[in-house]
CSV table of N, CA, C and O in Angstrom, one decimal:
chain,number,residue,atom,x,y,z
A,1,MET,N,0.8,-1.2,0.0
A,1,MET,CA,0.0,0.0,0.0
A,1,MET,C,0.9,1.3,0.0
A,1,MET,O,0.6,2.2,-0.7
A,2,ILE,N,2.0,1.3,0.7
A,2,ILE,CA,2.9,2.4,0.7
A,2,ILE,C,3.4,2.7,-0.7
A,2,ILE,O,3.3,3.8,-1.1
A,3,ARG,N,3.8,1.7,-1.4
A,3,ARG,CA,4.2,1.8,-2.7
A,3,ARG,C,3.2,2.5,-3.6
A,3,ARG,O,3.4,3.4,-4.4
A,4,SER,N,2.0,2.0,-3.5
A,4,SER,CA,0.9,2.5,-4.4
A,4,SER,C,0.5,3.9,-4.1
A,4,SER,O,0.2,4.7,-5.0
A,5,ILE,N,0.6,4.3,-2.8
A,5,ILE,CA,0.3,5.7,-2.4
A,5,ILE,C,1.2,6.6,-3.1
A,5,ILE,O,0.9,7.6,-3.7
A,6,LEU,N,2.5,6.3,-3.1
A,6,LEU,CA,3.5,7.2,-3.6
A,6,LEU,C,3.5,7.2,-5.1
A,6,LEU,O,3.8,8.2,-5.8
A,7,LEU,N,3.2,6.1,-5.7
A,7,LEU,CA,3.2,6.0,-7.2
A,7,LEU,C,2.1,6.8,-7.8
A,7,LEU,O,2.3,7.6,-8.7
A,8,ALA,N,0.9,6.7,-7.2
A,8,ALA,CA,-0.2,7.5,-7.7
A,8,ALA,C,0.0,9.0,-7.4
A,8,ALA,O,-0.6,9.8,-8.1
A,9,THR,N,0.7,9.3,-6.4
A,9,THR,CA,0.9,10.7,-6.0
A,9,THR,C,1.4,11.6,-7.1
A,9,THR,O,1.0,12.8,-7.2
A,10,ALA,N,2.2,11.1,-8.0
A,10,ALA,CA,2.9,11.9,-9.0
A,10,ALA,C,2.0,12.8,-9.8
A,10,ALA,O,2.4,13.9,-10.1
A,11,LEU,N,0.8,12.4,-10.1
A,11,LEU,CA,-0.1,13.2,-10.8
A,11,LEU,C,-1.4,13.6,-10.2
A,11,LEU,O,-2.3,14.0,-10.8
A,12,VAL,N,-1.4,13.5,-8.9
A,12,VAL,CA,-2.6,13.9,-8.2
A,12,VAL,C,-2.5,15.4,-7.9
A,12,VAL,O,-1.5,15.9,-7.4
A,13,CYS,N,-3.6,16.2,-8.1
A,13,CYS,CA,-3.5,17.6,-7.9
A,13,CYS,C,-4.8,18.2,-7.5
A,13,CYS,O,-5.8,17.6,-7.7
A,14,SER,N,-4.7,19.3,-6.9
A,14,SER,CA,-5.9,20.1,-6.5
A,14,SER,C,-5.8,21.5,-6.8
A,14,SER,O,-5.9,22.4,-6.0
A,15,VAL,N,-5.5,21.8,-8.1
A,15,VAL,CA,-5.4,23.2,-8.5
A,15,VAL,C,-6.8,23.7,-8.9
A,15,VAL,O,-7.4,23.1,-9.8
A,16,PRO,N,-7.2,24.8,-8.3
A,16,PRO,CA,-8.6,25.3,-8.6
A,16,PRO,C,-8.7,26.1,-9.9
A,16,PRO,O,-9.6,26.9,-10.0
A,17,ALA,N,-7.8,25.9,-10.8
A,17,ALA,CA,-7.8,26.6,-12.1
A,17,ALA,C,-8.7,25.9,-13.1
A,17,ALA,O,-9.2,24.8,-12.8
A,18,VAL,N,-8.8,26.5,-14.2
A,18,VAL,CA,-9.7,26.0,-15.3
A,18,VAL,C,-9.0,24.7,-15.7
A,18,VAL,O,-7.8,24.5,-15.7
A,19,ALA,N,-9.9,23.7,-16.1
A,19,ALA,CA,-9.4,22.4,-16.5
A,19,ALA,C,-8.4,22.5,-17.7
A,19,ALA,O,-8.5,23.4,-18.5
A,20,ALA,N,-7.4,21.6,-17.7
A,20,ALA,CA,-6.4,21.7,-18.7
A,20,ALA,C,-6.9,21.3,-20.1
A,20,ALA,O,-7.9,20.6,-20.2
A,21,PRO,N,-6.2,21.8,-21.1
A,21,PRO,CA,-6.6,21.5,-22.5
A,21,PRO,C,-6.4,20.0,-22.7
A,21,PRO,O,-5.7,19.3,-21.9
A,22,ALA,N,-7.0,19.5,-23.7
A,22,ALA,CA,-6.9,18.0,-24.0
A,22,ALA,C,-5.5,17.5,-24.2
A,22,ALA,O,-5.3,16.3,-24.1
A,23,ARG,N,-4.5,18.4,-24.4
A,23,ARG,CA,-3.2,17.9,-24.6
A,23,ARG,C,-2.6,17.1,-23.4
A,23,ARG,O,-1.7,16.4,-23.6
A,24,TYR,N,-3.2,17.3,-22.2
A,24,TYR,CA,-2.8,16.6,-21.1
A,24,TYR,C,-3.6,15.3,-20.8
A,24,TYR,O,-3.2,14.5,-20.0
A,25,ASP,N,-4.7,15.2,-21.5
A,25,ASP,CA,-5.6,14.0,-21.3
A,25,ASP,C,-4.9,12.8,-21.9
A,25,ASP,O,-4.2,12.8,-22.9
A,26,GLY,N,-5.1,11.7,-21.1
A,26,GLY,CA,-4.6,10.4,-21.6
A,26,GLY,C,-4.0,9.6,-20.4
A,26,GLY,O,-4.1,10.0,-19.3
A,27,THR,N,-3.3,8.6,-20.7
A,27,THR,CA,-2.6,7.8,-19.7
A,27,THR,C,-1.1,8.2,-19.6
A,27,THR,O,-0.4,8.3,-20.6
A,28,TRP,N,-0.7,8.4,-18.4
A,28,TRP,CA,0.7,8.8,-18.1
A,28,TRP,C,1.4,7.7,-17.3
A,28,TRP,O,0.8,7.2,-16.4
A,29,SER,N,2.6,7.4,-17.7
A,29,SER,CA,3.4,6.5,-16.9
A,29,SER,C,4.3,7.3,-16.0
A,29,SER,O,5.1,8.2,-16.5
A,30,VAL,N,4.2,7.1,-14.7
A,30,VAL,CA,4.9,7.9,-13.7
A,30,VAL,C,5.9,7.1,-13.0
A,30,VAL,O,5.7,6.0,-12.5
A,31,GLU,N,7.1,7.6,-13.0
A,31,GLU,CA,8.3,7.0,-12.3
A,31,GLU,C,8.4,7.8,-11.0
A,31,GLU,O,8.5,9.0,-11.0
A,32,ILE,N,8.4,7.1,-9.8
A,32,ILE,CA,8.6,7.7,-8.5
A,32,ILE,C,10.0,7.3,-8.0
A,32,ILE,O,10.3,6.1,-8.0
A,33,VAL,N,10.7,8.2,-7.5
A,33,VAL,CA,12.1,7.9,-6.9
A,33,VAL,C,12.1,8.5,-5.5
A,33,VAL,O,11.8,9.7,-5.3
A,34,THR,N,12.4,7.7,-4.5
A,34,THR,CA,12.5,8.1,-3.1
A,34,THR,C,13.9,8.6,-2.9
A,34,THR,O,14.9,7.9,-3.2
A,35,GLU,N,14.0,9.8,-2.4
A,35,GLU,CA,15.3,10.4,-2.1
A,35,GLU,C,15.6,10.4,-0.6
A,35,GLU,O,16.8,10.6,-0.2
A,36,ALA,N,14.6,10.4,0.3
A,36,ALA,CA,14.8,10.3,1.7
A,36,ALA,C,13.7,9.6,2.4
A,36,ALA,O,12.5,9.7,1.9
A,37,GLY,N,13.9,8.9,3.4
A,37,GLY,CA,12.9,8.1,4.1
A,37,GLY,C,12.9,6.7,3.8
A,37,GLY,O,13.7,6.1,3.1
A,38,SER,N,11.9,6.0,4.4
A,38,SER,CA,11.9,4.5,4.3
A,38,SER,C,11.0,3.9,3.2
A,38,SER,O,10.7,2.7,3.2
A,39,CYS,N,10.5,4.8,2.3
A,39,CYS,CA,9.7,4.3,1.2
A,39,CYS,C,10.5,3.5,0.2
A,39,CYS,O,11.7,3.6,0.2
A,40,ASP,N,9.8,2.7,-0.6
A,40,ASP,CA,10.6,1.9,-1.7
A,40,ASP,C,11.4,2.9,-2.5
A,40,ASP,O,11.0,4.0,-2.8
A,41,ARG,N,12.5,2.4,-3.0
A,41,ARG,CA,13.5,3.3,-3.7
A,41,ARG,C,12.9,3.8,-5.0
A,41,ARG,O,13.0,5.0,-5.3
A,42,ALA,N,12.3,3.0,-5.9
A,42,ALA,CA,11.8,3.5,-7.2
A,42,ALA,C,10.8,2.5,-7.7
A,42,ALA,O,10.8,1.3,-7.5
A,43,TYR,N,9.8,3.1,-8.5
A,43,TYR,CA,8.8,2.3,-9.1
A,43,TYR,C,8.1,3.1,-10.1
A,43,TYR,O,8.3,4.3,-10.2
A,44,ARG,N,7.2,2.5,-10.9
A,44,ARG,CA,6.5,3.1,-12.0
A,44,ARG,C,5.0,2.7,-11.9
A,44,ARG,O,4.7,1.6,-11.6
A,45,TYR,N,4.1,3.7,-12.3
A,45,TYR,CA,2.7,3.4,-12.2
A,45,TYR,C,1.9,4.2,-13.2
A,45,TYR,O,2.3,5.3,-13.5
A,46,PRO,N,0.7,3.7,-13.7
A,46,PRO,CA,-0.1,4.5,-14.6
A,46,PRO,C,-1.1,5.4,-13.9
A,46,PRO,O,-1.7,5.1,-12.9
A,47,VAL,N,-1.3,6.6,-14.5
A,47,VAL,CA,-2.2,7.6,-14.0
A,47,VAL,C,-3.0,8.1,-15.2
A,47,VAL,O,-2.4,8.2,-16.3
A,48,ARG,N,-4.3,8.3,-15.1
A,48,ARG,CA,-5.1,8.7,-16.2
A,48,ARG,C,-5.6,10.2,-16.0
A,48,ARG,O,-6.0,10.5,-14.9
A,49,ILE,N,-5.6,11.0,-17.0
A,49,ILE,CA,-6.1,12.3,-17.0
A,49,ILE,C,-7.3,12.4,-18.0
A,49,ILE,O,-7.0,12.0,-19.2
A,50,GLU,N,-8.5,12.8,-17.6
A,50,GLU,CA,-9.6,13.0,-18.5
A,50,GLU,C,-10.3,14.3,-18.2
A,50,GLU,O,-10.6,14.6,-17.1
A,51,ASN,N,-10.4,15.1,-19.3
A,51,ASN,CA,-10.9,16.5,-19.2
A,51,ASN,C,-10.2,17.2,-18.1
A,51,ASN,O,-10.9,18.0,-17.3
A,52,GLY,N,-9.0,17.1,-17.9
A,52,GLY,CA,-8.2,17.8,-16.9
A,52,GLY,C,-8.3,17.2,-15.5
A,52,GLY,O,-7.6,17.6,-14.6
A,53,GLN,N,-9.1,16.2,-15.3
A,53,GLN,CA,-9.3,15.6,-14.0
A,53,GLN,C,-8.3,14.4,-13.9
A,53,GLN,O,-8.3,13.5,-14.8
A,54,VAL,N,-7.6,14.3,-12.8
A,54,VAL,CA,-6.6,13.3,-12.6
A,54,VAL,C,-7.2,12.1,-11.8
A,54,VAL,O,-8.0,12.4,-10.8
A,55,ARG,N,-6.9,10.9,-12.2
A,55,ARG,CA,-7.4,9.8,-11.4
A,55,ARG,C,-6.4,8.7,-11.5
A,55,ARG,O,-5.6,8.5,-12.5
A,56,PHE,N,-6.3,7.9,-10.4
A,56,PHE,CA,-5.4,6.8,-10.3
A,56,PHE,C,-6.0,5.6,-11.2
A,56,PHE,O,-7.2,5.4,-11.1
A,57,VAL,N,-5.2,4.9,-11.9
A,57,VAL,CA,-5.7,3.8,-12.7
A,57,VAL,C,-5.6,2.5,-11.7
A,57,VAL,O,-4.6,1.9,-11.6
A,58,GLY,N,-6.6,2.3,-11.0
A,58,GLY,CA,-6.7,1.2,-10.0
A,58,GLY,C,-7.7,1.6,-8.9
A,58,GLY,O,-8.5,2.5,-9.1
A,59,THR,N,-7.5,1.0,-7.7
A,59,THR,CA,-8.3,1.3,-6.6
A,59,THR,C,-7.5,1.6,-5.3
A,59,THR,O,-6.3,1.6,-5.4
A,60,ALA,N,-8.2,1.8,-4.2
A,60,ALA,CA,-7.5,2.0,-2.9
A,60,ALA,C,-7.0,3.4,-2.6
A,60,ALA,O,-6.3,3.5,-1.6
A,61,PHE,N,-7.3,4.4,-3.4
A,61,PHE,CA,-6.8,5.7,-3.1
A,61,PHE,C,-7.9,6.7,-3.2
A,61,PHE,O,-8.9,6.5,-3.9
A,62,THR,N,-7.7,7.8,-2.5
A,62,THR,CA,-8.6,9.0,-2.7
A,62,THR,C,-7.7,10.0,-3.5
A,62,THR,O,-6.7,10.5,-3.0
A,63,VAL,N,-8.2,10.3,-4.7
A,63,VAL,CA,-7.5,11.3,-5.5
A,63,VAL,C,-8.4,12.4,-5.8
A,63,VAL,O,-9.5,12.3,-6.2
A,64,ASN,N,-7.9,13.6,-5.6
A,64,ASN,CA,-8.6,14.9,-5.9
A,64,ASN,C,-7.8,15.8,-6.7
A,64,ASN,O,-6.6,15.9,-6.5
A,65,GLY,N,-8.4,16.5,-7.6
A,65,GLY,CA,-7.7,17.6,-8.3
A,65,GLY,C,-7.8,17.6,-9.8
A,65,GLY,O,-8.6,16.8,-10.4
A,66,GLN,N,-7.1,18.4,-10.4
A,66,GLN,CA,-7.0,18.6,-11.9
A,66,GLN,C,-5.7,19.2,-12.3
A,66,GLN,O,-4.9,19.7,-11.4
A,67,VAL,N,-5.4,19.2,-13.6
A,67,VAL,CA,-4.2,19.8,-14.1
A,67,VAL,C,-4.6,21.2,-14.5
A,67,VAL,O,-5.6,21.5,-15.2
A,68,ALA,N,-3.8,22.2,-14.1
A,68,ALA,CA,-4.0,23.6,-14.5
A,68,ALA,C,-3.8,23.8,-16.0
A,68,ALA,O,-3.1,23.0,-16.7
A,69,ARG,N,-4.3,24.8,-16.6
A,69,ARG,CA,-4.1,25.1,-18.0
A,69,ARG,C,-2.7,25.1,-18.4
A,69,ARG,O,-2.3,24.7,-19.5
A,70,ASN,N,-1.8,25.6,-17.6
A,70,ASN,CA,-0.4,25.6,-17.9
A,70,ASN,C,0.4,24.4,-17.6
A,70,ASN,O,1.6,24.3,-17.7
A,71,GLY,N,-0.3,23.3,-17.1
A,71,GLY,CA,0.3,22.0,-16.8
A,71,GLY,C,0.7,21.9,-15.4
A,71,GLY,O,1.3,20.8,-15.0
A,72,ALA,N,0.5,22.9,-14.6
A,72,ALA,CA,1.0,22.8,-13.2
A,72,ALA,C,0.2,21.7,-12.4
A,72,ALA,O,-1.0,21.6,-12.6
A,73,ILE,N,0.9,21.0,-11.6
A,73,ILE,CA,0.4,20.0,-10.7
A,73,ILE,C,0.6,20.4,-9.3
A,73,ILE,O,1.7,20.8,-8.9
A,74,ARG,N,-0.4,20.4,-8.5
A,74,ARG,CA,-0.3,20.6,-7.1
A,74,ARG,C,-1.5,20.0,-6.4
A,74,ARG,O,-2.6,20.2,-6.7
A,75,GLY,N,-1.2,19.1,-5.4
A,75,GLY,CA,-2.3,18.4,-4.8
A,75,GLY,C,-1.9,17.3,-3.9
A,75,GLY,O,-0.8,17.3,-3.3
A,76,SER,N,-2.8,16.3,-3.7
A,76,SER,CA,-2.6,15.2,-2.8
A,76,SER,C,-3.3,14.0,-3.1
A,76,SER,O,-4.3,14.0,-3.9
A,77,ILE,N,-2.9,12.9,-2.5
A,77,ILE,CA,-3.5,11.6,-2.6
A,77,ILE,C,-3.4,11.0,-1.2
A,77,ILE,O,-2.4,11.2,-0.5
A,78,SER,N,-4.5,10.3,-0.8
A,78,SER,CA,-4.4,9.7,0.5
A,78,SER,C,-4.9,8.2,0.5
A,78,SER,O,-5.7,7.9,-0.4
A,79,SER,N,-4.4,7.5,1.4
A,79,SER,CA,-4.9,6.1,1.6
A,79,SER,C,-4.6,5.7,3.1
A,79,SER,O,-3.4,5.9,3.5
A,80,GLY,N,-5.6,5.3,3.8
A,80,GLY,CA,-5.3,5.0,5.2
A,80,GLY,C,-4.9,6.2,6.0
A,80,GLY,O,-5.5,7.3,5.9
A,81,LEU,N,-3.8,6.1,6.7
A,81,LEU,CA,-3.2,7.2,7.5
A,81,LEU,C,-2.1,8.0,6.8
A,81,LEU,O,-1.5,8.8,7.5
A,82,SER,N,-1.9,7.8,5.6
A,82,SER,CA,-0.9,8.4,4.8
A,82,SER,C,-1.4,9.4,3.8
A,82,SER,O,-2.4,9.1,3.1
A,83,THR,N,-0.7,10.5,3.7
A,83,THR,CA,-1.1,11.5,2.6
A,83,THR,C,0.2,11.9,2.0
A,83,THR,O,1.2,12.2,2.6
A,84,ALA,N,0.2,12.1,0.7
A,84,ALA,CA,1.3,12.6,-0.1
A,84,ALA,C,0.9,13.8,-0.8
A,84,ALA,O,-0.2,13.8,-1.4
A,85,THR,N,1.8,14.8,-0.8
A,85,THR,CA,1.5,16.0,-1.6
A,85,THR,C,2.5,16.1,-2.8
A,85,THR,O,3.6,15.6,-2.7
A,86,VAL,N,2.0,16.7,-3.8
A,86,VAL,CA,2.8,16.8,-5.1
A,86,VAL,C,2.9,18.2,-5.6
A,86,VAL,O,1.9,18.9,-5.6
A,87,VAL,N,4.0,18.5,-6.2
A,87,VAL,CA,4.1,19.8,-7.0
A,87,VAL,C,4.9,19.4,-8.2
A,87,VAL,O,5.7,18.5,-8.2
A,88,GLY,N,4.7,20.1,-9.3
A,88,GLY,CA,5.4,19.9,-10.5
A,88,GLY,C,4.7,20.4,-11.7
A,88,GLY,O,3.8,21.3,-11.6
A,89,ARG,N,5.0,19.9,-12.9
A,89,ARG,CA,4.4,20.4,-14.1
A,89,ARG,C,4.5,19.4,-15.2
A,89,ARG,O,5.5,18.7,-15.4
A,90,LEU,N,3.4,19.3,-16.0
A,90,LEU,CA,3.4,18.5,-17.2
A,90,LEU,C,3.6,19.4,-18.4
A,90,LEU,O,3.2,20.6,-18.4
A,91,GLY,N,4.4,18.9,-19.3
A,91,GLY,CA,4.7,19.7,-20.5
A,91,GLY,C,3.8,19.3,-21.7
A,91,GLY,O,3.4,18.1,-21.8
A,92,ALA,N,3.6,20.2,-22.6
A,92,ALA,CA,2.8,19.9,-23.8
A,92,ALA,C,3.6,18.8,-24.7
A,92,ALA,O,3.0,18.2,-25.6
A,93,ASN,N,4.8,18.6,-24.4
A,93,ASN,CA,5.7,17.7,-25.2
A,93,ASN,C,5.5,16.2,-24.7
A,93,ASN,O,6.1,15.3,-25.2
A,94,GLY,N,4.6,16.0,-23.7
A,94,GLY,CA,4.3,14.7,-23.2
A,94,GLY,C,5.2,14.2,-22.1
A,94,GLY,O,5.2,13.0,-21.8
A,95,PHE,N,5.9,15.1,-21.4
A,95,PHE,CA,6.8,14.8,-20.3
A,95,PHE,C,6.5,15.7,-19.1
A,95,PHE,O,6.0,16.8,-19.3
A,96,GLY,N,6.7,15.2,-17.9
A,96,GLY,CA,6.5,16.1,-16.8
A,96,GLY,C,7.5,15.7,-15.7
A,96,GLY,O,8.1,14.6,-15.7
A,97,ARG,N,7.6,16.5,-14.6
A,97,ARG,CA,8.4,16.2,-13.5
A,97,ARG,C,8.1,17.1,-12.3
A,97,ARG,O,7.4,18.1,-12.4
A,98,GLY,N,8.5,16.7,-11.2
A,98,GLY,CA,8.2,17.4,-9.9
A,98,GLY,C,8.7,16.7,-8.7
A,98,GLY,O,9.6,15.8,-8.8
A,99,THR,N,8.2,17.1,-7.6
A,99,THR,CA,8.6,16.5,-6.3
A,99,THR,C,7.4,16.0,-5.5
A,99,THR,O,6.3,16.5,-5.8
A,100,TRP,N,7.6,15.2,-4.5
A,100,TRP,CA,6.5,14.7,-3.6
A,100,TRP,C,7.0,14.6,-2.2
A,100,TRP,O,8.2,14.4,-2.0
A,101,VAL,N,6.1,14.7,-1.3
A,101,VAL,CA,6.4,14.5,0.2
A,101,VAL,C,5.3,13.7,0.8
A,101,VAL,O,4.1,14.1,0.6
A,102,ALA,N,5.6,12.6,1.5
A,102,ALA,CA,4.6,11.8,2.2
A,102,ALA,C,4.7,12.1,3.7
A,102,ALA,O,5.7,12.3,4.2
A,103,SER,N,3.5,12.1,4.3
A,103,SER,CA,3.4,12.3,5.8
A,103,SER,C,2.3,11.4,6.4
A,103,SER,O,1.6,10.8,5.6
A,104,GLY,N,2.2,11.4,7.7
A,104,GLY,CA,1.3,10.6,8.3
A,104,GLY,C,2.0,9.3,8.8
A,104,GLY,O,3.0,9.4,9.5
A,105,SER,N,1.6,8.1,8.4
A,105,SER,CA,2.3,6.9,8.8
A,105,SER,C,3.5,6.7,8.0
A,105,SER,O,4.3,5.9,8.3
A,106,LEU,N,3.7,7.5,7.0
A,106,LEU,CA,5.0,7.5,6.2
A,106,LEU,C,5.7,8.8,6.3
A,106,LEU,O,5.0,9.9,6.4
A,107,GLU,N,7.0,8.8,6.3
A,107,GLU,CA,7.8,10.0,6.3
A,107,GLU,C,8.9,9.8,5.2
A,107,GLU,O,9.9,9.2,5.5
A,108,CYS,N,8.6,10.3,4.0
A,108,CYS,CA,9.6,10.2,3.0
A,108,CYS,C,9.3,11.2,1.9
A,108,CYS,O,8.2,11.9,1.9
A,109,ARG,N,10.3,11.4,1.0
A,109,ARG,CA,10.1,12.4,0.0
A,109,ARG,C,11.0,12.0,-1.2
A,109,ARG,O,11.9,11.2,-1.1
A,110,GLY,N,10.7,12.7,-2.4
A,110,GLY,CA,11.5,12.4,-3.5
A,110,GLY,C,11.0,13.2,-4.8
A,110,GLY,O,10.4,14.2,-4.6
A,111,ARG,N,11.3,12.6,-5.9
A,111,ARG,CA,11.0,13.3,-7.2
A,111,ARG,C,10.2,12.3,-8.1
A,111,ARG,O,10.2,11.1,-7.8
A,112,TRP,N,9.5,12.9,-9.1
A,112,TRP,CA,8.8,12.1,-10.0
A,112,TRP,C,9.0,12.6,-11.4
A,112,TRP,O,9.4,13.7,-11.7
A,113,ASN,N,8.9,11.6,-12.4
A,113,ASN,CA,9.0,11.9,-13.8
A,113,ASN,C,7.8,11.2,-14.5
A,113,ASN,O,7.5,10.1,-14.1
A,114,ALA,N,7.2,11.9,-15.5
A,114,ALA,CA,6.1,11.3,-16.1
A,114,ALA,C,6.2,11.4,-17.6
A,114,ALA,O,6.9,12.3,-18.2
A,115,GLU,N,5.7,10.4,-18.3
A,115,GLU,CA,5.7,10.3,-19.8
A,115,GLU,C,4.3,9.9,-20.3
A,115,GLU,O,3.7,8.9,-19.8
A,116,LYS,N,3.7,10.7,-21.2
A,116,LYS,CA,2.4,10.4,-21.7
A,116,LYS,C,2.5,9.2,-22.6
A,116,LYS,O,3.4,9.1,-23.5
A,117,ARG,N,1.6,8.2,-22.4
A,117,ARG,CA,1.7,7.0,-23.2
A,117,ARG,C,0.5,6.8,-24.1
A,117,ARG,O,0.4,5.9,-24.9
A,118,GLY,N,-0.5,7.6,-24.0
A,118,GLY,CA,-1.7,7.4,-24.8
A,118,GLY,C,-2.8,8.4,-24.5
A,118,GLY,O,-2.8,9.2,-23.6
């Protein structure tokens, strides 16, 4: 469950801006890298964006948010007693990157990279 929380975190956001253009819609492959703390070192997970709304491809998470018109990502994902916050940006070129921090029952942080796959 710890691994899944952090994987999905990469593209979870709660930016109250206008929904992103269709260029961000699709499935994104997200690589999560832990730089500090006891979370798994690295892993990859799919995230789906539809009409600017971000959702985890799977179950067991609470995901809220959207992608801002300029691709900015800011938000959170939670599961159980853990919450992870995310900041970063998606590019119109199909790539994105940023950072994440987990708190609650987890204490770790790191960076993420994303690539649009479809």
